[in-house]
CSV table of N, CA and C in Angstrom, one decimal:
chain,number,residue,atom,x,y,z
M,581,MET,N,17.7,29.7,4.5
M,581,MET,CA,17.4,28.6,5.4
M,581,MET,C,16.4,27.7,4.9
M,582,SER,N,16.7,26.3,5.2
M,582,SER,CA,15.6,25.4,4.7
M,582,SER,C,14.6,25.2,5.8
M,583,MET,N,13.5,25.0,5.1
M,583,MET,CA,12.3,24.9,6.2
M,583,MET,C,11.6,23.4,6.0
M,584,ILE,N,11.7,22.6,6.9
M,584,ILE,CA,11.3,21.2,6.7
M,584,ILE,C,10.3,21.0,7.9
M,585,LEU,N,8.9,20.5,7.5
M,585,LEU,CA,8.1,20.0,8.4
M,585,LEU,C,7.7,18.6,8.2
M,586,ASN,N,8.0,17.7,9.2
M,586,ASN,CA,7.8,16.4,8.9
M,586,ASN,C,7.0,15.9,10.1
M,587,LEU,N,5.6,16.1,10.1
M,587,LEU,CA,4.6,15.6,11.0
M,587,LEU,C,4.3,14.2,10.8
M,588,GLN,N,4.3,13.4,12.0
M,588,GLN,CA,4.0,11.9,11.9
M,588,GLN,C,3.2,11.8,13.2
M,589,HIS,N,2.1,11.1,12.9
M,589,HIS,CA,1.2,10.6,13.9
M,589,HIS,C,1.6,9.2,14.1
M,590,ILE,N,1.8,8.9,15.4
M,590,ILE,CA,2.7,7.5,15.6
M,590,ILE,C,1.7,7.0,16.6
M,591,VAL,N,1.3,5.7,16.5
M,591,VAL,CA,0.5,5.0,17.5
M,591,VAL,C,1.2,3.5,17.7
M,592,PHE,N,1.3,3.3,19.2
M,592,PHE,CA,1.7,1.9,19.2
M,592,PHE,C,0.9,1.5,20.5
M,593,ASN,N,0.5,0.1,20.6
M,593,ASN,CA,-0.2,-0.6,21.7
M,593,ASN,C,0.5,-1.3,22.5
M,594,THR,N,0.0,-1.7,23.7
M,594,THR,CA,0.7,-2.6,24.5
M,594,THR,C,0.4,-4.1,24.1
M,595,TYR,N,1.3,-4.9,24.6
M,595,TYR,CA,1.4,-6.2,24.2
M,595,TYR,C,-0.2,-6.8,24.4
M,596,ARG,N,-0.7,-7.5,23.2
M,596,ARG,CA,-2.0,-8.0,23.3
M,596,ARG,C,-3.0,-6.9,23.6
M,597,ARG,N,-2.8,-5.7,23.5
M,597,ARG,CA,-3.7,-4.5,23.8
M,597,ARG,C,-4.3,-4.6,25.2
M,598,LYS,N,-3.3,-5.2,26.1
M,598,LYS,CA,-3.7,-5.3,27.6
M,598,LYS,C,-3.7,-3.9,28.2
M,599,MET,N,-4.6,-3.7,29.2
M,599,MET,CA,-4.6,-2.3,29.7
M,599,MET,C,-3.5,-2.2,31.0
M,600,THR,N,-2.5,-2.1,30.5
M,600,THR,CA,-1.2,-2.1,31.5
M,600,THR,C,-0.6,-0.8,31.6
M,601,ILE,N,-1.0,0.2,31.0
M,601,ILE,CA,-0.5,1.7,31.3
M,601,ILE,C,-1.2,2.2,32.4
M,602,SER,N,-0.9,2.2,33.6
M,602,SER,CA,-1.7,2.8,34.9
M,602,SER,C,-1.9,4.4,34.6
M,603,PRO,N,-3.2,4.8,34.7
M,603,PRO,CA,-3.4,6.2,34.5
M,603,PRO,C,-2.6,7.0,35.6
M,604,GLU,N,-2.4,6.6,36.5
M,604,GLU,CA,-1.7,7.4,37.6
M,604,GLU,C,-0.3,7.5,37.3
M,605,HIS,N,0.3,6.8,36.4
M,605,HIS,CA,1.7,7.0,36.2
M,605,HIS,C,2.0,7.3,34.6
M,606,GLU,N,0.8,7.5,33.8
M,606,GLU,CA,1.1,7.8,32.4
M,606,GLU,C,1.8,9.0,32.2
M,607,ARG,N,1.8,9.9,33.1
M,607,ARG,CA,2.4,11.3,32.9
M,607,ARG,C,3.9,10.9,32.9
M,608,GLU,N,4.4,10.2,33.6
M,608,GLU,CA,5.8,9.8,33.7
M,608,GLU,C,6.2,9.1,32.6
M,609,LEU,N,5.4,8.3,32.0
M,609,LEU,CA,5.7,7.6,30.7
M,609,LEU,C,5.7,8.6,29.6
M,610,TYR,N,4.8,9.6,29.6
M,610,TYR,CA,4.7,10.6,28.6
M,610,TYR,C,5.9,11.6,28.6
M,611,GLN,N,6.4,11.9,29.8
M,611,GLN,CA,7.6,12.6,29.9
M,611,GLN,C,8.8,12.0,29.6
M,612,TYR,N,9.0,10.6,29.6
M,612,TYR,CA,10.3,9.8,29.2
M,612,TYR,C,10.2,9.7,27.6
M,613,LEU,N,8.9,9.6,27.1
M,613,LEU,CA,8.9,9.5,25.6
M,613,LEU,C,9.4,11.0,25.1
M,614,TRP,N,8.8,12.0,25.7
M,614,TRP,CA,9.1,13.4,25.3
M,614,TRP,C,10.6,13.5,25.3
M,615,ARG,N,11.2,13.0,26.3
M,615,ARG,CA,12.9,13.2,26.4
M,615,ARG,C,13.5,12.4,25.0
M,616,LEU,N,12.9,11.2,25.0
M,616,LEU,CA,13.5,10.4,23.9
M,616,LEU,C,13.4,11.2,22.6
M,617,ILE,N,12.2,11.6,22.2
M,617,ILE,CA,12.0,12.6,21.1
M,617,ILE,C,12.8,13.7,20.9
M,618,GLU,N,13.0,14.5,22.1
M,618,GLU,CA,13.9,15.6,22.2
M,618,GLU,C,15.3,15.2,21.9
M,619,ASN,N,15.7,14.0,22.4
M,619,ASN,CA,17.1,13.4,22.1
M,619,ASN,C,17.5,13.3,20.8
M,620,ARG,N,16.4,13.3,20.0
M,620,ARG,CA,16.5,13.0,18.5
M,620,ARG,C,16.5,14.2,17.8
M,621,ASN,N,16.5,15.3,18.6
M,621,ASN,CA,16.2,16.8,17.8
M,621,ASN,C,15.0,16.9,17.2
M,622,SER,N,14.0,16.1,17.7
M,622,SER,CA,12.6,16.4,17.1
M,622,SER,C,11.7,17.0,18.1
M,623,LYS,N,10.4,17.2,17.8
M,623,LYS,CA,9.5,17.9,18.6
M,623,LYS,C,8.3,17.4,18.9
M,624,LEU,N,8.0,17.0,20.2
M,624,LEU,CA,6.7,16.3,20.5
M,624,LEU,C,5.5,17.5,20.5
M,625,ILE,N,4.5,17.4,19.6
M,625,ILE,CA,3.5,18.5,19.6
M,625,ILE,C,2.5,18.0,20.6
M,626,ARG,N,2.0,16.7,20.6
M,626,ARG,CA,0.9,16.2,21.4
M,626,ARG,C,1.1,14.7,21.7
M,627,ILE,N,0.9,14.3,23.1
M,627,ILE,CA,0.9,12.9,23.3
M,627,ILE,C,-0.5,12.6,24.3
M,628,GLY,N,-0.9,11.4,24.1
M,628,GLY,CA,-2.0,11.1,24.8
M,628,GLY,C,-2.4,9.4,24.5
M,629,GLY,N,-3.4,9.1,25.3
M,629,GLY,CA,-3.8,7.7,24.9
M,629,GLY,C,-4.7,7.2,26.1
M,630,ILE,N,-4.6,5.8,26.2
M,630,ILE,CA,-5.3,5.2,27.5
M,630,ILE,C,-4.5,4.2,27.8
M,631,ALA,N,-5.0,3.2,28.5
M,631,ALA,CA,-4.2,2.1,29.3
M,631,ALA,C,-3.5,1.1,28.2
M,632,ASN,N,-4.1,1.1,27.0
M,632,ASN,CA,-3.6,0.1,26.1
M,632,ASN,C,-2.8,0.7,24.9
M,633,HIS,N,-2.6,2.0,24.8
M,633,HIS,CA,-2.0,2.5,23.7
M,633,HIS,C,-1.6,4.0,23.7
M,634,VAL,N,-0.8,4.6,22.9
M,634,VAL,CA,-0.3,5.8,22.9
M,634,VAL,C,-0.3,6.3,21.5
M,635,HIS,N,-0.8,7.7,21.5
M,635,HIS,CA,-0.7,8.4,20.5
M,635,HIS,C,0.3,9.6,20.4
M,636,LEU,N,1.2,9.7,19.4
M,636,LEU,CA,2.1,10.9,19.5
M,636,LEU,C,2.0,11.6,18.1
M,637,LEU,N,2.0,12.9,18.3
M,637,LEU,CA,2.1,13.9,16.9
M,637,LEU,C,3.5,14.4,17.4
M,638,VAL,N,4.3,14.1,16.1
M,638,VAL,CA,6.0,14.5,16.5
M,638,VAL,C,6.3,15.2,15.1
M,639,ASP,N,7.1,16.3,15.2
M,639,ASP,CA,7.6,16.9,14.0
M,639,ASP,C,9.0,16.3,13.9
M,640,LEU,N,9.4,15.4,13.3
M,640,LEU,CA,10.6,14.7,13.0
M,640,LEU,C,11.5,15.6,12.5
M,641,HIS,N,13.0,15.6,13.2
M,641,HIS,CA,14.0,16.0,12.4
M,641,HIS,C,14.4,15.5,11.1
M,642,SER,N,14.8,16.1,10.3
M,642,SER,CA,15.1,15.8,8.8
M,642,SER,C,15.9,14.6,8.8
M,643,THR,N,16.8,14.3,9.8
M,643,THR,CA,17.8,13.3,9.7
M,643,THR,C,17.1,11.9,10.4
M,644,VAL,N,15.8,12.0,10.9
M,644,VAL,CA,15.2,11.0,11.7
M,644,VAL,C,14.3,10.2,10.9
M,645,ALA,N,14.3,9.0,10.8
M,645,ALA,CA,13.4,8.3,10.0
M,645,ALA,C,12.2,7.8,11.0
M,646,PRO,N,11.1,7.8,10.5
M,646,PRO,CA,9.8,7.4,11.2
M,646,PRO,C,10.1,6.0,12.0
M,647,ALA,N,10.5,5.2,11.2
M,647,ALA,CA,10.6,3.7,11.7
M,647,ALA,C,11.7,3.6,12.8
M,648,ASP,N,12.9,4.4,12.7
M,648,ASP,CA,14.1,4.3,13.5
M,648,ASP,C,13.3,5.0,14.9
M,649,LEU,N,12.6,6.3,14.8
M,649,LEU,CA,12.1,6.6,16.0
M,649,LEU,C,11.2,5.8,16.6
M,650,GLY,N,10.2,5.3,15.9
M,650,GLY,CA,9.0,4.5,16.4
M,650,GLY,C,9.8,3.2,17.2
M,651,GLY,N,10.7,2.5,16.7
M,651,GLY,CA,11.3,1.3,17.0
M,651,GLY,C,12.1,1.8,18.5
M,652,GLU,N,12.9,3.0,18.4
M,652,GLU,CA,13.6,3.5,19.7
M,652,GLU,C,12.6,3.8,20.7
M,653,LEU,N,11.5,4.3,20.4
M,653,LEU,CA,10.5,4.8,21.5
M,653,LEU,C,10.0,3.5,22.2
M,654,LYS,N,9.7,2.5,21.3
M,654,LYS,CA,9.1,1.3,21.9
M,654,LYS,C,10.3,0.6,22.7
M,655,ARG,N,11.3,0.3,22.1
M,655,ARG,CA,12.4,-0.3,22.8
M,655,ARG,C,12.9,0.3,24.1
M,656,LYS,N,13.2,1.6,24.0
M,656,LYS,CA,13.7,2.4,25.2
M,656,LYS,C,12.6,2.3,26.3
M,657,SER,N,11.5,2.7,26.0
M,657,SER,CA,10.1,3.0,27.0
M,657,SER,C,9.9,1.6,27.5
M,658,SER,N,9.9,0.5,26.9
M,658,SER,CA,9.7,-0.8,27.3
M,658,SER,C,10.7,-1.2,28.5
M,659,LEU,N,12.0,-1.0,28.3
M,659,LEU,CA,12.8,-1.2,29.2
M,659,LEU,C,12.6,-0.3,30.5
M,660,TRP,N,12.5,0.9,30.2
M,660,TRP,CA,12.1,1.9,31.3
M,660,TRP,C,11.1,1.7,32.2
M,661,MET,N,10.0,1.2,31.5
M,661,MET,CA,8.7,0.8,32.0
M,661,MET,C,8.7,-0.4,33.1
M,662,LYS,N,9.4,-1.4,32.7
M,662,LYS,CA,9.8,-2.6,33.3
M,662,LYS,C,10.6,-2.4,34.6
M,663,ARG,N,11.6,-1.5,34.3
M,663,ARG,CA,12.6,-1.2,35.4
M,663,ARG,C,11.9,-0.4,36.6
M,664,SER,N,11.1,0.7,36.2
M,664,SER,CA,10.6,1.7,37.0
M,664,SER,C,9.8,1.1,38.2
M,665,GLY,N,9.1,0.0,37.8
M,665,GLY,CA,8.2,-0.6,38.7
M,665,GLY,C,7.0,0.1,38.9
M,666,LEU,N,6.7,1.3,38.1
M,666,LEU,CA,5.5,2.0,38.0
M,666,LEU,C,4.4,1.1,37.1
M,667,PHE,N,4.8,0.4,36.5
M,667,PHE,CA,3.9,-0.3,35.5
M,667,PHE,C,3.9,-1.8,35.8
M,668,PRO,N,3.5,-2.4,36.9
M,668,PRO,CA,3.7,-3.7,37.3
M,668,PRO,C,3.2,-4.9,36.2
M,669,TYR,N,2.0,-4.6,35.6
M,669,TYR,CA,1.5,-5.6,34.8
M,669,TYR,C,1.9,-5.3,33.4
M,670,PHE,N,2.7,-4.3,32.9
M,670,PHE,CA,3.2,-4.1,31.5
M,670,PHE,C,4.2,-5.2,31.2
M,671,GLU,N,3.8,-5.8,29.9
M,671,GLU,CA,4.6,-6.9,29.4
M,671,GLU,C,5.5,-6.5,28.2
M,672,GLY,N,5.2,-5.2,27.7
M,672,GLY,CA,5.8,-4.8,26.6
M,672,GLY,C,4.9,-4.2,25.6
M,673,TRP,N,5.4,-3.7,24.5
M,673,TRP,CA,4.6,-3.2,23.4
M,673,TRP,C,4.2,-4.3,22.4
M,674,GLY,N,3.1,-4.0,21.6
M,674,GLY,CA,2.9,-4.8,20.5
M,674,GLY,C,3.9,-5.0,19.6
M,675,LYS,N,4.0,-5.9,18.7
M,675,LYS,CA,5.0,-6.1,17.6
M,675,LYS,C,5.0,-4.9,16.5
M,676,GLU,N,3.9,-4.3,16.2
M,676,GLU,CA,3.9,-3.4,15.2
M,676,GLU,C,3.6,-1.9,15.9
M,677,PHE,N,3.9,-0.9,15.0
M,677,PHE,CA,3.5,0.3,15.3
M,677,PHE,C,3.1,1.0,14.1
M,678,PHE,N,2.3,2.2,14.2
M,678,PHE,CA,1.8,2.9,13.2
M,678,PHE,C,2.3,4.3,13.1
M,679,SER,N,2.6,4.7,11.8
M,679,SER,CA,3.1,6.0,11.7
M,679,SER,C,2.5,6.6,10.4
M,680,PHE,N,1.8,7.7,10.5
M,680,PHE,CA,1.1,8.3,9.3
M,680,PHE,C,1.7,9.8,9.1
M,681,SER,N,2.0,10.2,8.0
M,681,SER,CA,2.6,11.5,7.7
M,681,SER,C,1.4,12.4,7.8
M,682,LYS,N,1.4,13.4,8.2
M,682,LYS,CA,0.5,14.6,8.2
M,682,LYS,C,1.0,15.9,7.7
M,683,SER,N,-0.1,16.5,7.0
M,683,SER,CA,0.2,17.9,6.6
M,683,SER,C,-0.1,18.8,7.6
M,684,GLY,N,0.8,20.1,7.6
M,684,GLY,CA,0.8,21.1,8.5
M,684,GLY,C,-0.6,21.6,8.8
M,685,VAL,N,-1.5,21.6,7.7
M,685,VAL,CA,-3.0,22.0,7.8
M,685,VAL,C,-3.7,21.1,8.8
M,686,HIS,N,-3.3,19.9,8.9
M,686,HIS,CA,-4.0,18.9,9.8
M,686,HIS,C,-3.3,18.9,11.2
M,687,LYS,N,-2.5,19.8,11.5
M,687,LYS,CA,-1.7,19.5,12.7
M,687,LYS,C,-2.6,19.7,14.0
M,688,SER,N,-3.5,20.9,14.1
M,688,SER,CA,-4.4,21.1,15.1
M,688,SER,C,-5.5,20.1,15.1
M,689,LEU,N,-6.0,19.5,14.1
M,689,LEU,CA,-7.0,18.5,14.0
M,689,LEU,C,-6.3,17.3,14.7
M,690,VAL,N,-5.2,16.8,14.3
M,690,VAL,CA,-4.6,15.6,14.9
M,690,VAL,C,-4.3,15.8,16.3
M,691,ALA,N,-3.6,16.9,16.7
M,691,ALA,CA,-3.5,17.3,18.1
M,691,ALA,C,-4.6,17.2,18.9
M,692,ASN,N,-5.8,17.7,18.6
M,692,ASN,CA,-7.0,17.6,19.3
M,692,ASN,C,-7.6,16.4,19.3
M,693,TYR,N,-7.5,15.5,18.2
M,693,TYR,CA,-7.8,14.0,18.2
M,693,TYR,C,-7.1,13.5,19.4
M,694,ILE,N,-5.7,13.7,19.5
M,694,ILE,CA,-4.9,12.9,20.5
M,694,ILE,C,-5.3,13.6,21.9
M,695,ARG,N,-5.6,14.6,22.1
M,695,ARG,CA,-5.9,15.3,23.3
M,695,ARG,C,-7.2,14.6,23.9
M,696,ALA,N,-8.2,14.3,22.9
M,696,ALA,CA,-9.5,13.7,23.3
M,696,ALA,C,-9.6,12.2,23.5
M,697,GLN,N,-8.4,11.6,23.6
M,697,GLN,CA,-8.2,10.1,23.6
M,697,GLN,C,-9.2,9.4,24.7
M,698,LYS,N,-9.3,10.0,26.0
M,698,LYS,CA,-10.0,9.4,27.0
M,698,LYS,C,-11.5,9.4,26.6
M,699,GLU,N,-11.9,10.6,26.1
M,699,GLU,CA,-13.5,10.6,25.7
M,699,GLU,C,-13.7,9.8,24.6
M,700,HIS,N,-12.8,9.8,23.6
M,700,HIS,CA,-13.1,9.0,22.3
M,700,HIS,C,-13.3,7.7,22.5
M,701,HIS,N,-12.5,7.0,23.6
M,701,HIS,CA,-12.5,5.6,23.9
M,701,HIS,C,-13.6,5.3,24.8
M,702,ARG,N,-14.5,6.2,25.1
M,702,ARG,CA,-15.7,5.7,25.9
M,702,ARG,C,-16.6,5.1,25.0
M,703,VAL,N,-16.5,5.4,23.6
M,703,VAL,CA,-17.3,4.9,22.7
M,703,VAL,C,-16.8,4.0,21.7
M,704,LYS,N,-15.6,3.9,21.5
M,704,LYS,CA,-14.8,3.2,20.5
M,704,LYS,C,-13.4,2.6,21.0
M,705,THR,N,-13.4,1.1,20.7
M,705,THR,CA,-12.2,0.4,21.2
M,705,THR,C,-11.0,0.9,20.4
M,706,PHE,N,-9.9,0.4,20.9
M,706,PHE,CA,-8.6,0.6,20.1
M,706,PHE,C,-8.6,-0.2,18.8
M,707,GLU,N,-9.2,-1.3,18.8
M,707,GLU,CA,-9.2,-2.1,17.6
M,707,GLU,C,-10.1,-1.3,16.4
M,708,GLU,N,-11.1,-0.7,16.9
M,708,GLU,CA,-12.2,-0.1,15.9
M,708,GLU,C,-11.2,1.3,15.5
M,709,GLU,N,-10.6,2.0,16.4
M,709,GLU,CA,-9.9,3.1,16.0
M,709,GLU,C,-8.8,2.9,15.2
M,710,ILE,N,-7.9,1.8,15.4
M,710,ILE,CA,-6.7,1.7,14.4
M,710,ILE,C,-7.2,1.1,13.2
M,711,TYR,N,-8.3,0.5,13.0
M,711,TYR,CA,-8.8,0.0,11.7
M,711,TYR,C,-9.3,1.2,11.0
M,712,ASP,N,-10.0,2.2,11.7
M,712,ASP,CA,-10.5,3.4,10.9
M,712,ASP,C,-9.3,4.3,10.5
M,713,LEU,N,-8.3,4.3,11.5
M,713,LEU,CA,-7.1,5.2,10.9
M,713,LEU,C,-6.4,4.5,9.8
M,714,VAL,N,-6.2,3.2,9.9
M,714,VAL,CA,-5.3,2.5,8.7
M,714,VAL,C,-6.1,2.6,7.4
M,715,VAL,N,-7.3,2.3,7.5
M,715,VAL,CA,-8.2,2.4,6.2
M,715,VAL,C,-8.4,3.9,5.7
M,716,SER,N,-8.6,4.9,6.7
M,716,SER,CA,-8.7,6.2,6.1
M,716,SER,C,-7.3,6.7,5.5
M,717,GLU,N,-6.1,6.2,5.8
M,717,GLU,CA,-4.8,6.6,5.4
M,717,GLU,C,-4.6,5.8,4.1
M,718,GLY,N,-5.5,5.1,3.5
M,718,GLY,CA,-5.4,4.4,2.3
M,718,GLY,C,-4.7,3.0,2.4
M,719,PHE,N,-4.6,2.5,3.6
M,719,PHE,CA,-3.9,1.2,3.7
M,719,PHE,C,-5.0,0.0,3.6
M,720,GLU,N,-4.5,-1.1,3.2
M,720,GLU,CA,-5.5,-2.3,3.2
M,720,GLU,C,-5.3,-2.9,4.7
M,721,TRP,N,-6.4,-3.1,5.4
M,721,TRP,CA,-6.4,-3.7,6.8
M,721,TRP,C,-6.1,-5.2,6.7
M,722,ASP,N,-5.4,-5.6,7.6
M,722,ASP,CA,-4.8,-6.9,8.1
M,722,ASP,C,-4.9,-7.1,9.4
M,723,GLU,N,-5.6,-8.2,9.9
M,723,GLU,CA,-5.7,-8.5,11.2
M,723,GLU,C,-4.4,-8.6,11.7
M,724,LYS,N,-3.4,-9.1,11.2
M,724,LYS,CA,-2.2,-9.5,11.7
M,724,LYS,C,-1.5,-8.1,12.3
M,725,LEU,N,-1.9,-7.0,11.9
M,725,LEU,CA,-1.5,-5.8,12.4
M,725,LEU,C,-1.6,-5.7,13.9
M,726,LEU,N,-2.5,-6.3,14.5
M,726,LEU,CA,-3.0,-6.2,15.8
M,726,LEU,C,-2.1,-7.3,16.6
M,727,THR,N,-1.1,-8.0,16.2
M,727,THR,CA,-0.4,-8.9,17.1
M,727,THR,C,0.6,-8.2,17.8
């Protein structure tokens, strides 16, 4: 039996990082994203965020590419959010998304980080957070990533 663990920490933000994910309906959004992930034979470990972005920790099925899943999550959830009427100020997702592979030994650490998003963002903006994540993963920062 093959054993494959493909953990991805995926982050995407609302268009221009506007606060358009209403807290009273974020649960419905998270459930919708969860169903999309399950439909790709993948497993959602943790989801969380605030009004302008979403974090997901996903164990991707071996046949699913991170870029394909990220694009599908953004595309389908954007249409659903606009049609649902639950997010009247939502204009769409930002142009880019971020996906970082994670080792199984970091699974709990990343899941706890995602779980604590609301507390975390009392002291740190999304822009500060994503800068720190990108740089800590060894990438070079480019302001264009926030378009």
